[in-house]
Short mmCIF file of C-alpha atoms and ligand atoms in Angstrom, two decimals:
data_model
loop_
_atom_site.label_atom_id
_atom_site.label_comp_id
_atom_site.label_asym_id
_atom_site.label_seq_id
_atom_site.Cartn_x
_atom_site.Cartn_y
_atom_site.Cartn_z
CA UNK A 1 -7.77 -15.45 16.64
CA UNK A 2 -4.37 -15.65 18.25
CA UNK A 3 -3.61 -12.79 20.60
CA UNK A 4 -0.78 -12.41 23.05
CA UNK A 5 1.23 -9.57 24.57
CA UNK A 6 4.71 -9.16 23.11
CA UNK A 7 7.56 -9.99 25.45
CA UNK A 8 9.97 -7.50 23.98
CA UNK A 9 10.20 -5.28 20.97
CA UNK A 10 13.15 -2.99 20.27
CA UNK A 11 11.45 -0.63 17.83
CA UNK A 12 7.87 0.28 17.18
CA UNK A 13 6.88 -2.20 14.54
CA UNK A 14 3.48 -2.50 12.93
CA UNK A 15 4.20 -5.65 10.97
CA UNK A 16 6.58 -8.60 11.27
CA UNK A 17 6.90 -11.20 8.53
CA UNK A 18 9.02 -14.20 9.41
CA UNK A 19 10.11 -17.23 7.39
CA UNK A 20 7.18 -16.95 5.02
CA UNK A 21 6.96 -19.30 2.07
CA UNK A 22 4.25 -19.58 -0.56
CA UNK A 23 4.26 -21.89 -3.57
CA UNK A 24 1.97 -22.00 -6.57
CA UNK A 25 2.02 -25.41 -8.28
CA UNK A 26 5.43 -26.15 -6.82
CA UNK A 27 6.87 -22.75 -7.76
CA UNK A 28 8.08 -20.75 -4.76
CA UNK A 29 6.71 -17.27 -5.38
CA UNK A 30 7.69 -16.32 -1.81
CA UNK A 31 10.70 -18.06 -0.34
CA UNK A 32 11.72 -17.72 3.32
CA UNK A 33 10.73 -14.06 3.44
CA UNK A 34 11.62 -11.94 6.47
CA UNK A 35 10.41 -8.37 6.65
CA UNK A 36 9.66 -5.76 9.32
CA UNK A 37 7.71 -2.55 8.92
CA UNK A 38 8.10 0.28 11.42
CA UNK A 39 5.43 2.65 12.67
CA UNK A 40 5.05 5.64 10.36
CA UNK A 41 7.60 4.31 7.91
CA UNK A 42 7.44 4.88 4.16
CA UNK A 43 9.01 1.74 2.69
CA UNK A 44 9.60 1.11 -0.97
CA UNK A 45 9.75 -2.39 -2.40
CA UNK A 46 11.43 -2.99 -5.73
CA UNK A 47 12.28 -6.11 -7.67
CA UNK A 48 11.96 -7.56 -11.14
CA UNK A 49 8.68 -8.77 -12.57
CA UNK A 50 7.64 -12.00 -10.91
CA UNK A 51 9.77 -11.31 -7.81
CA UNK A 52 6.73 -11.89 -5.61
CA UNK A 53 5.92 -8.28 -4.73
CA UNK A 54 2.18 -8.42 -5.31
CA UNK A 55 1.98 -11.89 -3.76
CA UNK A 56 3.65 -10.40 -0.68
CA UNK A 57 0.79 -7.89 -0.42
CA UNK A 58 -1.73 -10.71 -1.01
CA UNK A 59 -0.21 -12.52 1.97
CA UNK A 60 -0.40 -9.48 4.26
CA UNK A 61 -4.01 -8.75 3.38
CA UNK A 62 -5.28 -12.31 3.76
CA UNK A 63 -5.99 -12.75 0.06
CA UNK A 64 -3.44 -15.57 -0.03
CA UNK A 65 -2.42 -17.89 2.80
CA UNK A 66 1.25 -18.73 3.41
CA UNK A 67 2.42 -22.36 3.36
CA UNK A 68 4.83 -21.62 6.17
CA UNK A 69 5.87 -18.75 8.38
CA UNK A 70 4.20 -15.99 10.34
CA UNK A 71 2.68 -12.62 9.54
CA UNK A 72 2.10 -10.64 12.70
CA UNK A 73 0.28 -7.35 13.05
CA UNK A 74 1.36 -5.36 16.08
CA UNK A 75 -1.64 -3.40 17.32
CA UNK A 76 -0.99 -0.04 18.91
CA UNK A 77 -2.31 -1.33 22.24
CA UNK A 78 0.66 -3.71 22.34
CA UNK A 79 -1.21 -6.84 21.37
CA UNK A 80 -0.20 -8.97 18.43
CA UNK A 81 -2.52 -10.55 15.90
CA UNK A 82 -1.77 -13.48 13.63
CA UNK A 83 -2.78 -12.28 10.16
CA UNK A 84 -2.54 -15.77 8.68
CA UNK A 85 -5.69 -16.71 10.57
CA UNK A 86 -7.75 -13.78 9.38
CA UNK A 87 -9.98 -13.18 6.39
CA UNK A 88 -9.43 -10.33 3.97
CA UNK A 89 -12.22 -8.14 5.38
CA UNK A 90 -10.99 -8.74 8.94
CA UNK A 91 -7.48 -7.64 8.00
CA UNK A 92 -8.94 -4.56 6.33
CA UNK A 93 -10.99 -3.79 9.42
CA UNK A 94 -7.79 -3.73 11.49
CA UNK A 95 -6.70 -0.71 9.48
CA UNK A 96 -4.66 -2.38 6.75
CA UNK A 97 -5.72 -0.83 3.45
CA UNK A 98 -4.58 -1.90 0.02
CA UNK A 99 -4.43 -0.05 -3.25
CA UNK A 100 -4.35 -2.42 -6.21
CA UNK A 101 -2.50 -1.45 -9.34
CA UNK A 102 -5.49 -0.49 -11.48
CA UNK A 103 -7.71 2.32 -10.22
CA UNK A 104 -11.03 1.26 -8.81
CA UNK A 105 -13.40 4.18 -8.26
CA UNK A 106 -17.13 4.73 -8.77
CA UNK A 107 -16.93 6.33 -12.22
CA UNK A 108 -20.61 7.35 -12.31
CA UNK A 109 -20.32 9.30 -9.08
CA UNK A 110 -18.60 12.57 -8.33
CA UNK A 111 -15.26 12.82 -6.61
CA UNK A 112 -17.01 14.02 -3.46
CA UNK A 113 -19.51 11.16 -3.55
CA UNK A 114 -16.66 8.70 -3.93
CA UNK A 115 -15.20 9.95 -0.68
CA UNK A 116 -18.59 9.73 1.04
CA UNK A 117 -18.90 6.16 -0.24
CA UNK A 118 -15.45 5.24 1.05
CA UNK A 119 -16.37 6.46 4.52
CA UNK A 120 -19.48 4.28 4.48
CA UNK A 121 -18.35 1.16 2.77
CA UNK A 122 -20.51 -1.08 4.88
CA UNK A 123 -23.71 0.78 4.11
CA UNK A 124 -23.88 0.01 0.40
CA UNK A 125 -24.18 2.47 -2.45
CA UNK A 126 -27.89 3.24 -2.29
CA UNK A 127 -28.03 3.87 1.45
CA UNK A 128 -24.91 5.98 1.27
CA UNK A 129 -26.39 8.28 -1.35
CA UNK A 130 -29.23 9.11 1.03
CA UNK A 131 -26.87 9.39 3.96
CA UNK A 132 -26.15 12.88 5.21
CA UNK A 133 -22.49 13.03 6.06
CA UNK A 134 -21.60 14.33 9.52
CA UNK A 135 -19.50 17.41 10.18
CA UNK A 136 -16.59 15.11 11.05
CA UNK A 137 -17.04 13.28 7.73
CA UNK A 138 -17.05 16.57 5.85
CA UNK A 139 -13.89 17.68 7.60
CA UNK A 140 -12.22 14.37 6.76
CA UNK A 141 -13.29 14.66 3.13
CA UNK A 142 -12.00 18.24 2.85
CA UNK A 143 -8.68 17.05 4.18
CA UNK A 144 -8.30 14.28 1.60
CA UNK A 145 -9.59 16.56 -1.18
CA UNK A 146 -6.70 18.91 -0.43
CA UNK A 147 -4.19 16.11 0.01
CA UNK A 148 -5.08 14.53 -3.33
CA UNK A 149 -5.36 17.94 -5.04
CA UNK A 150 -8.87 17.13 -6.17
CA UNK A 151 -10.62 19.94 -4.30
CA UNK A 152 -11.53 21.83 -7.48
CA UNK A 153 -12.76 18.61 -9.10
CA UNK A 154 -15.10 17.64 -6.30
CA UNK A 155 -18.27 17.91 -8.39
CA UNK A 156 -16.88 16.15 -11.45
CA UNK A 157 -17.64 12.53 -12.21
CA UNK A 158 -14.78 10.25 -11.21
CA UNK A 159 -14.98 8.73 -14.68
CA UNK A 160 -13.93 12.02 -16.22
CA UNK A 161 -10.67 12.23 -14.25
CA UNK A 162 -7.25 11.51 -15.73
CA UNK A 163 -5.61 8.20 -14.91
CA UNK A 164 -3.38 9.89 -12.34
CA UNK A 165 -6.28 11.69 -10.68
CA UNK A 166 -8.22 8.41 -10.42
CA UNK A 167 -5.23 6.86 -8.67
CA UNK A 168 -5.06 9.78 -6.22
CA UNK A 169 -8.80 9.59 -5.68
CA UNK A 170 -8.53 5.95 -4.73
CA UNK A 171 -5.56 6.58 -2.44
CA UNK A 172 -7.61 9.37 -0.86
CA UNK A 173 -10.59 7.05 -0.43
CA UNK A 174 -8.38 4.65 1.48
CA UNK A 175 -6.85 7.46 3.54
CA UNK A 176 -10.30 8.71 4.52
CA UNK A 177 -10.66 5.43 6.41
CA UNK A 178 -7.54 6.38 8.40
CA UNK A 179 -5.64 3.11 7.90
CA UNK A 180 -2.66 2.35 10.11
CA UNK A 181 -0.96 0.49 7.26
CA UNK A 182 -1.35 1.44 3.60
CA UNK A 183 -0.13 -0.91 0.87
CA UNK A 184 0.24 0.64 -2.58
CA UNK A 185 1.03 -1.48 -5.64
CA UNK A 186 2.77 0.35 -8.52
CA UNK A 187 0.95 3.69 -8.19
CA UNK A 188 3.02 5.45 -10.85
CA UNK A 189 2.38 2.88 -13.60
CA UNK A 190 0.86 4.62 -16.61
CA UNK A 191 1.30 8.09 -15.12
CA UNK A 192 2.86 11.10 -16.81
CA UNK A 193 6.11 12.44 -15.33
CA UNK A 194 4.24 15.27 -13.67
CA UNK A 195 1.64 12.93 -12.20
CA UNK A 196 4.41 10.65 -10.97
CA UNK A 197 6.07 13.56 -9.20
CA UNK A 198 2.80 14.58 -7.56
CA UNK A 199 2.25 11.01 -6.42
CA UNK A 200 5.67 11.04 -4.81
CA UNK A 201 4.80 14.29 -3.01
CA UNK A 202 1.51 12.83 -1.85
CA UNK A 203 3.16 9.74 -0.38
CA UNK A 204 6.01 11.68 1.21
CA UNK A 205 3.37 13.83 2.93
CA UNK A 206 1.92 10.71 4.55
CA UNK A 207 5.18 9.71 6.21
CA UNK A 208 4.75 9.54 9.96
CA UNK A 209 0.96 9.46 9.74
CA UNK A 210 0.57 5.96 8.30
CA UNK A 211 2.94 3.04 7.83
CA UNK A 212 3.24 2.67 4.10
CA UNK A 213 4.61 0.07 1.71
CA UNK A 214 4.94 1.13 -1.91
CA UNK A 215 5.79 -1.29 -4.68
CA UNK A 216 7.23 0.46 -7.70
CA UNK A 217 9.27 -0.06 -10.84
CA UNK A 218 9.91 3.55 -11.72
CA UNK A 219 13.37 4.23 -10.30
CA UNK A 220 13.05 8.00 -10.61
CA UNK A 221 9.98 7.75 -8.43
CA UNK A 222 11.71 5.43 -5.96
CA UNK A 223 14.64 7.78 -5.68
CA UNK A 224 12.24 10.62 -4.86
CA UNK A 225 10.40 8.93 -2.03
CA UNK A 226 12.89 6.36 -0.77
CA UNK A 227 14.01 6.12 2.81
CA UNK A 228 14.52 2.41 3.26
CA UNK A 229 14.32 0.28 0.14
CA UNK A 230 13.71 -3.47 0.12
CA UNK A 231 14.78 -5.40 -2.95
CA UNK A 232 12.76 -8.54 -3.52
CA UNK A 233 14.18 -11.24 -5.77
CA UNK A 234 12.75 -14.72 -6.25
CA UNK A 235 10.45 -14.22 -3.29
CA UNK A 236 13.28 -13.36 -0.91
CA UNK A 237 14.82 -10.13 0.41
CA UNK A 238 17.97 -9.65 -1.61
CA UNK A 239 19.01 -6.34 -0.08
CA UNK A 240 17.66 -3.67 2.22
CA UNK A 241 19.04 -0.17 2.68
CA UNK A 242 19.01 3.40 1.44
CA UNK A 243 18.43 4.10 -2.24
CA UNK A 244 22.17 4.47 -2.87
CA UNK A 245 23.02 1.34 -0.83
CA UNK A 246 20.68 -0.58 -3.05
CA UNK A 247 21.49 1.15 -6.33
CA UNK A 248 25.23 0.60 -5.81
CA UNK A 249 24.99 -3.02 -4.76
CA UNK A 250 26.58 -5.18 -7.46
CA UNK A 251 24.19 -8.10 -6.95
CA UNK A 252 21.16 -5.83 -7.08
CA UNK A 253 22.52 -4.21 -10.22
CA UNK A 254 22.93 -7.58 -11.79
CA UNK A 255 19.45 -8.93 -11.04
CA UNK A 256 17.49 -5.74 -11.38
CA UNK A 257 19.03 -2.35 -11.87
CA UNK A 258 21.42 -3.62 -14.48
CA UNK A 259 18.55 -4.27 -16.85
CA UNK A 260 18.67 -1.69 -19.62
CA UNK A 261 15.42 0.03 -18.63
CA UNK A 262 16.75 0.88 -15.19
CA UNK A 263 20.39 1.55 -16.00
CA UNK A 264 20.11 5.29 -15.41
CA UNK A 265 19.13 4.67 -11.78
CA UNK A 266 22.28 2.80 -10.86
P1 ADP B 301 5.49 -9.25 -8.92
O1 ADP B 301 4.34 -8.52 -8.33
O2 ADP B 301 6.77 -9.07 -8.18
O3 ADP B 301 5.68 -8.98 -10.38
P2 ADP B 301 3.88 -11.58 -8.36
O4 ADP B 301 3.80 -11.61 -6.89
O5 ADP B 301 2.71 -11.07 -9.09
O6 ADP B 301 5.21 -10.82 -8.81
O7 ADP B 301 4.15 -13.06 -8.88
C1 ADP B 301 5.20 -13.87 -8.41
C2 ADP B 301 5.11 -15.21 -9.06
O8 ADP B 301 4.03 -15.93 -8.52
C3 ADP B 301 4.88 -15.15 -10.56
O9 ADP B 301 5.62 -16.18 -11.16
C4 ADP B 301 3.39 -15.41 -10.68
O10 ADP B 301 3.07 -16.01 -11.91
C5 ADP B 301 3.13 -16.34 -9.52
N1 ADP B 301 1.77 -16.19 -8.98
C6 ADP B 301 1.30 -15.12 -8.30
N2 ADP B 301 0.01 -15.31 -7.92
C7 ADP B 301 -0.33 -16.55 -8.39
C8 ADP B 301 -1.52 -17.34 -8.31
N3 ADP B 301 -2.61 -16.91 -7.67
N4 ADP B 301 -1.49 -18.57 -8.90
C9 ADP B 301 -0.41 -19.01 -9.53
N5 ADP B 301 0.74 -18.32 -9.62
C10 ADP B 301 0.79 -17.11 -9.07
MG1 MG B 302 3.02 -7.10 -9.13
#
């Protein structure tokens, strides 16, 4: 593992992505990508289907290796780690958690048990069920139960939750592990308007506590949570700025916002 002290850094970054390229069968899904994520930032990533958004998350989490370029994790002790040399579980262990698009929870267990399981992922399901959670665990679980608004559902089976509640449960399970970076891929997909709004509130509440990247298509949702927006197009950053910077950019409008489905956002 590559580790060296940074010479100089002008802002508190948690992640630097430089000149990254990734091809699949000759097709450049990610093309000379440069990206920087600040400590405690809530960043939204938009872009048309096939822009490379999910692949970008695959590259950060070690699921996919870049052909070229660097992905550097800046630890809070000032040391840098080369993510391209690490396996998926090693990246996760650093405190980089990822929420995939479809919810993945233990449907046959209660909401509370799901949180217990998430705190003990290395123990396995059986051991965890006989594990008595500590006072600190219980405190942590109460916190995420409140945050995800699942406190009054704690004894219900996760399988009985609505789609939105399952998504919050899984976000909560990741949060219980106190990640430094949280990557969330299209959380609002398939949600009702009310669920979407609650998801926005949940993520906004995490600002400053975790560094978060949210991929989303729903422009109403993006407008709600956006601080800095990155527009990805053909595997490259097309534009970065505030929601209105991005929404009013003629090139962005043309490649993305101009599409009929998103016209109201521009
Ligand atoms: P987005 O999430 O922005 O919709 P993706 O990152 O999923 O886009 O995909 C970007 C492009 O890379 C697409 O053309 C997709 O088909 C291709 N791609 C992604 N992952 C793979 C893979 N493992 N093998 C082959 N092609 C892939
Ligand atoms: Mg995707």
